[in-house]
Coordinates of C-alpha atoms in Angstrom, one line a residue:
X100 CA -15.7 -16.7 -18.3
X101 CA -19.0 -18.9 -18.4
X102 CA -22.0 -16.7 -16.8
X103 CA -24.4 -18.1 -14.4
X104 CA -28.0 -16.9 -14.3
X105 CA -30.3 -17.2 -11.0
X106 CA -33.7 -15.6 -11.2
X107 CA -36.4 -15.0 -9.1
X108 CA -39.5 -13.0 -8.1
X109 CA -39.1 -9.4 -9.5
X110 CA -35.1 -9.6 -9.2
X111 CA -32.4 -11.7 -10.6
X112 CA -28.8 -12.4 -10.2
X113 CA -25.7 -12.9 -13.0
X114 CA -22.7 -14.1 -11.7
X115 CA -19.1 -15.9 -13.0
X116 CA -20.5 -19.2 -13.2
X117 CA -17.0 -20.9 -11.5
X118 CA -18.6 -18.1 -7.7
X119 CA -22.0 -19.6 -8.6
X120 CA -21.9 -21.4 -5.5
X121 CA -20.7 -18.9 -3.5
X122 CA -22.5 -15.3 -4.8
X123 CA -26.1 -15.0 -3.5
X124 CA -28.2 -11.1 -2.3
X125 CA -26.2 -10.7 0.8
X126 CA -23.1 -10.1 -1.8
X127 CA -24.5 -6.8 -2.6
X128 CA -25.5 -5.3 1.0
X129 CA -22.7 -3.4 2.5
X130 CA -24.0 -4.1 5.9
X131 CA -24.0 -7.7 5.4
X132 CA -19.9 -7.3 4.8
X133 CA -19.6 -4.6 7.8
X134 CA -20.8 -6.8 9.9
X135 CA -18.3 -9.5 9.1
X136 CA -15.9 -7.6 9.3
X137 CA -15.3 -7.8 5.6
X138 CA -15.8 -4.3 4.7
X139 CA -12.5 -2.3 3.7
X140 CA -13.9 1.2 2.6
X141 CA -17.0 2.6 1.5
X142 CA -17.8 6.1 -0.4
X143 CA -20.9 7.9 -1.2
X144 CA -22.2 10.1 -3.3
X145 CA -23.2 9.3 -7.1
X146 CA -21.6 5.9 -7.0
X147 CA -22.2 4.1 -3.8
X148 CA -18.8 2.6 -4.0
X149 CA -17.5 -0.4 -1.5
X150 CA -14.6 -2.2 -1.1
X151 CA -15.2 -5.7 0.3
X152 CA -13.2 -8.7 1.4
X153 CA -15.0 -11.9 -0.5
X154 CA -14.2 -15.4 -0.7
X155 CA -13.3 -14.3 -4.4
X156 CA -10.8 -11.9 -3.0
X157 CA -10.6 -7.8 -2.6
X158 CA -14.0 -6.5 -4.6
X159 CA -15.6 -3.6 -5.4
X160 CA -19.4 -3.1 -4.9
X161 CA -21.1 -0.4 -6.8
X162 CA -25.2 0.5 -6.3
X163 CA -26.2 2.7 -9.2
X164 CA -27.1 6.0 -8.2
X165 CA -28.6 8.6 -11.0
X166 CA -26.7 11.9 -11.1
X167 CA -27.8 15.2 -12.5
X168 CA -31.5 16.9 -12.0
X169 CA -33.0 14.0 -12.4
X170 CA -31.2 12.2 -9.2
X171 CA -33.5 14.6 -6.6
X172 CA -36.9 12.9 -8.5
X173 CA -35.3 9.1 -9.2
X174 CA -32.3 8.5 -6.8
X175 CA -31.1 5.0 -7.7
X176 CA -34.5 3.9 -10.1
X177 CA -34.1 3.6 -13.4
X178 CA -36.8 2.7 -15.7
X179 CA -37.3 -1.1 -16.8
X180 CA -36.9 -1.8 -20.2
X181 CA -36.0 -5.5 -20.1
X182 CA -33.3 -7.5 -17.9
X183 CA -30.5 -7.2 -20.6
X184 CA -30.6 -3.3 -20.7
X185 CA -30.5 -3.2 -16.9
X186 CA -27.6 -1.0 -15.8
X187 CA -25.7 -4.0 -13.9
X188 CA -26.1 -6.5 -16.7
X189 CA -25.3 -4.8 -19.5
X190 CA -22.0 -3.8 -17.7
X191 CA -21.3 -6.9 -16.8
X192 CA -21.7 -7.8 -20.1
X193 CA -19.5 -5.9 -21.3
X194 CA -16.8 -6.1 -19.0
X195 CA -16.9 -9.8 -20.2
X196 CA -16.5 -8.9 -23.6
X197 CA -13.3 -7.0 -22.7
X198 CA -11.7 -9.5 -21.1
X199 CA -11.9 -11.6 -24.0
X200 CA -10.2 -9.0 -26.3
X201 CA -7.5 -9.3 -23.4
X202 CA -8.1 -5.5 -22.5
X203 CA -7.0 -4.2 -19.1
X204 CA -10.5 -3.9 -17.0
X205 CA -12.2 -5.0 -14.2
X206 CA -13.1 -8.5 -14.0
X207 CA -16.6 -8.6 -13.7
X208 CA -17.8 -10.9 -10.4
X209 CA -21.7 -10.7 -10.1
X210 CA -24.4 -8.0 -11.2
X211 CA -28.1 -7.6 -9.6
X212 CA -31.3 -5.9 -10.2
X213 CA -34.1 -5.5 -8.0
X214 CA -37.7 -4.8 -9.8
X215 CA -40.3 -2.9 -8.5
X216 CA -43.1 -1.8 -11.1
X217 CA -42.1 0.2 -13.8
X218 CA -38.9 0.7 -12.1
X219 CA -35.5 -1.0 -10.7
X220 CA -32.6 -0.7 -8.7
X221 CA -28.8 -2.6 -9.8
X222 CA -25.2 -3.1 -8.7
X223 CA -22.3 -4.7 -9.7
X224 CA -19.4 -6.4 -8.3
X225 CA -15.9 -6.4 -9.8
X226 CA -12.3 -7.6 -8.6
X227 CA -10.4 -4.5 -6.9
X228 CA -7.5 -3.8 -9.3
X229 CA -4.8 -3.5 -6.8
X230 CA -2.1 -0.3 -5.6
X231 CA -3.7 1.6 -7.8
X232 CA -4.1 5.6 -8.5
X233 CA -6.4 6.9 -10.8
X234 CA -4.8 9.3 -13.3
X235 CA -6.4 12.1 -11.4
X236 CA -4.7 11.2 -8.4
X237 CA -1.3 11.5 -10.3
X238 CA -2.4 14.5 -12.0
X239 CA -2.4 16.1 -8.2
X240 CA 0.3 14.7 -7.3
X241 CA 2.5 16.0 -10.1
X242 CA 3.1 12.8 -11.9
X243 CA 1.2 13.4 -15.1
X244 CA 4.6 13.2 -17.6
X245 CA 5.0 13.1 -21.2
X246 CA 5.9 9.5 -20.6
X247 CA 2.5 8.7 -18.5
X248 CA 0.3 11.1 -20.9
X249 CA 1.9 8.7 -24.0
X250 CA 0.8 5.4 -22.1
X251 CA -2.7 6.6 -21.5
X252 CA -3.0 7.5 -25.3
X253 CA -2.0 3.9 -25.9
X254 CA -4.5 2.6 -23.4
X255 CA -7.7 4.4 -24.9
X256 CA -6.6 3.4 -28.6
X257 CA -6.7 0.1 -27.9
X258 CA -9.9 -0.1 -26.6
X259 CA -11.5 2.2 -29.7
X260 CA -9.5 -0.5 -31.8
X261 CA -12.2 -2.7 -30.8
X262 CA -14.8 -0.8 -30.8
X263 CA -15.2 0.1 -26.7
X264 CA -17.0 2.8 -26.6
X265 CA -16.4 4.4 -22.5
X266 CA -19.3 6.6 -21.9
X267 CA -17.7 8.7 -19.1
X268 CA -14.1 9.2 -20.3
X269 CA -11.9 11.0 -17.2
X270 CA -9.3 11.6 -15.5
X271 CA -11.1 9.2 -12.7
X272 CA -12.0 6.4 -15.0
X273 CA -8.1 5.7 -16.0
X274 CA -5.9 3.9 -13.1
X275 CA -2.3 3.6 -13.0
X276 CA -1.4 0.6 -11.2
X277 CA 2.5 -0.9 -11.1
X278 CA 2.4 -3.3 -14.2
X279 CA -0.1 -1.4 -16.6
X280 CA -3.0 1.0 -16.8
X281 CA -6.4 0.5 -16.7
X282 CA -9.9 2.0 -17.7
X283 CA -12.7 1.0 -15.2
X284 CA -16.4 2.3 -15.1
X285 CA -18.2 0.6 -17.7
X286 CA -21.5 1.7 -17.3
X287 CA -23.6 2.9 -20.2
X288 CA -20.6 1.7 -22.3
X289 CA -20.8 -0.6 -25.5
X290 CA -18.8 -1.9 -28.1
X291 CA -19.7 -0.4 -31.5
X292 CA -17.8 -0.5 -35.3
X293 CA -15.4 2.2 -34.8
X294 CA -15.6 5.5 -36.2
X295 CA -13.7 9.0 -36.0
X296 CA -16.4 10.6 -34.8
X297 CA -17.2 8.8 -31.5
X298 CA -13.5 8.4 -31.1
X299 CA -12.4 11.7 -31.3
X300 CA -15.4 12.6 -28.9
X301 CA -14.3 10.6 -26.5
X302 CA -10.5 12.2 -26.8
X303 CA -12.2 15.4 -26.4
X304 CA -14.0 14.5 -23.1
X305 CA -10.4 13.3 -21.8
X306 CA -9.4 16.6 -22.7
X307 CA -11.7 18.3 -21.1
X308 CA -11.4 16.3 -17.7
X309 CA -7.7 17.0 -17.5
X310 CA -7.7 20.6 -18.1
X311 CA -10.7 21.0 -15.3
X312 CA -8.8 19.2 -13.2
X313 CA -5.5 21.5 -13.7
X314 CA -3.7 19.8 -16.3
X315 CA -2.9 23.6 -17.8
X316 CA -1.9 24.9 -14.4
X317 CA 1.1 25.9 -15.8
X318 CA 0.0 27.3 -19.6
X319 CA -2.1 25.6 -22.2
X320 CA 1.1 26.0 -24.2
X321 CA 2.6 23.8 -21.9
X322 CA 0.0 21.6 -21.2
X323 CA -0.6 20.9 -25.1
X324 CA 3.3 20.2 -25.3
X325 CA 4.0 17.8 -22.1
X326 CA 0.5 16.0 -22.1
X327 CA -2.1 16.5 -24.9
X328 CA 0.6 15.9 -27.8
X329 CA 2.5 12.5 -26.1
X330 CA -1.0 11.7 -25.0
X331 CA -2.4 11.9 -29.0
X332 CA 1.1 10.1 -30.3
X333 CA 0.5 7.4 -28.1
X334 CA -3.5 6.9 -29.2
X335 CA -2.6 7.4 -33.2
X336 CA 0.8 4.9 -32.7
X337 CA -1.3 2.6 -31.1
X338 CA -4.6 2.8 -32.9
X339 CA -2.7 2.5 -36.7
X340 CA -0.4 -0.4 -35.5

């Protein structure tokens, strides 16, 4: 993918140069698509999560929201510290990167920042991966197996292959779609050499995702024997291969 830059007065726009054409601000107001009839779902909270109908096909728009204590004083501003460290294009960014190591992701459509002062707002726009459930979702629904648990192992290995660091390893963060799995939810992330230490960190945060969300209901025992072990055989298969 070739990037397209388009900047102007205290915001700018990055974009897959081929939708150049096509991408401009309204891209990244929900209302613009609602009233188009173009918008298919849209959540709140932390993420500010839409799903839109674009020329580019199904899309997902995200408006970066802060979480934590700090979210009550800064909302959706994050400090600036240069346009290649903004939330939105350094995601982009990377998302890019994994495509080109041929890793399952979301394709990356457009990224924006806004500036005011010291201070900006971003988003980002990726291609919907489509009839998909997040790992959670099959976690409730009782369809987290040994075989599933091994296939996520794989998935995560083959990103710390290449150095992918995924700052917010979960349960959410993993879909299961028909023809493979993916990891989404970039943000933060980078690629870095890779080393035991960050890996196994970010294991342990998987880990620690599944068991809050009732992946022990049944026993740790039993939970260390039908998902953590296939899950760690698939990552160490994977990883050494």
């Amino acid at each position: 993918m070739q990037e397209h830059l388009r900047e102007g007065t205290g915001e700018a726009l990055l974009c897959d140069a081929a939708l150049s054409a096509q991408v401009d601000g309204a891209w990244f107001d929900p209302a613009s698509w609602r009233a188009r009839g173009a918008l298919r779902a849209q959540a709140g909270g932390r993420g500010g999560v839409a799903v839109i109908d674009t020329p580019a096909g199904e899309c997902v728009l995200r408006h970066y929201r802060r979480g934590g204590m700090v979210a009550a004083l800064l909302g959706d501003r994050y400090l600036w510290t240069g346009a290649g460290r903004t939330r939105g294009f350094a995601e982009f960014r990377l998302l890019v990167a994994i495509e080109r190591l041929g890793l399952p992701g979301p394709r990356p459509v457009a990224a924006r920042y806004v500036r005011r002062g010291p201070f900006y707002t971003a988003d980002l726009i990726t291609r919907r991966i489509a009839d998909a459930r997040t790992l959670a979702e099959c976690l409730a629904a009782g369809a987290l197996d040994a075989e599933l648990a091994e296939e996520v192992g794989a998935l995560v290995a083959r990103f710390h292959r290449e150095g992918i660091w995924h700052a917010d390893l979960n349960a959410h963060n993993v879909l299961v779609a028909p023809v493979q799995l993916y990891l989404i939810d970039f943000d933060r992330g980078r690629q870095r050499l890779p080393a035991e230490g960050w890996r196994r960190a970010n294991l342990r945060r998987l880990r620690r995702s599944l068991l809050k969300l009732g992946a022990a209901a049944q026993g740790v025992e039993a939970f260390e024997r039908e998902v953590w072990k296939p899950l760690l055989h698939g990552y160490e298969r994977t990883f050494r291969s």
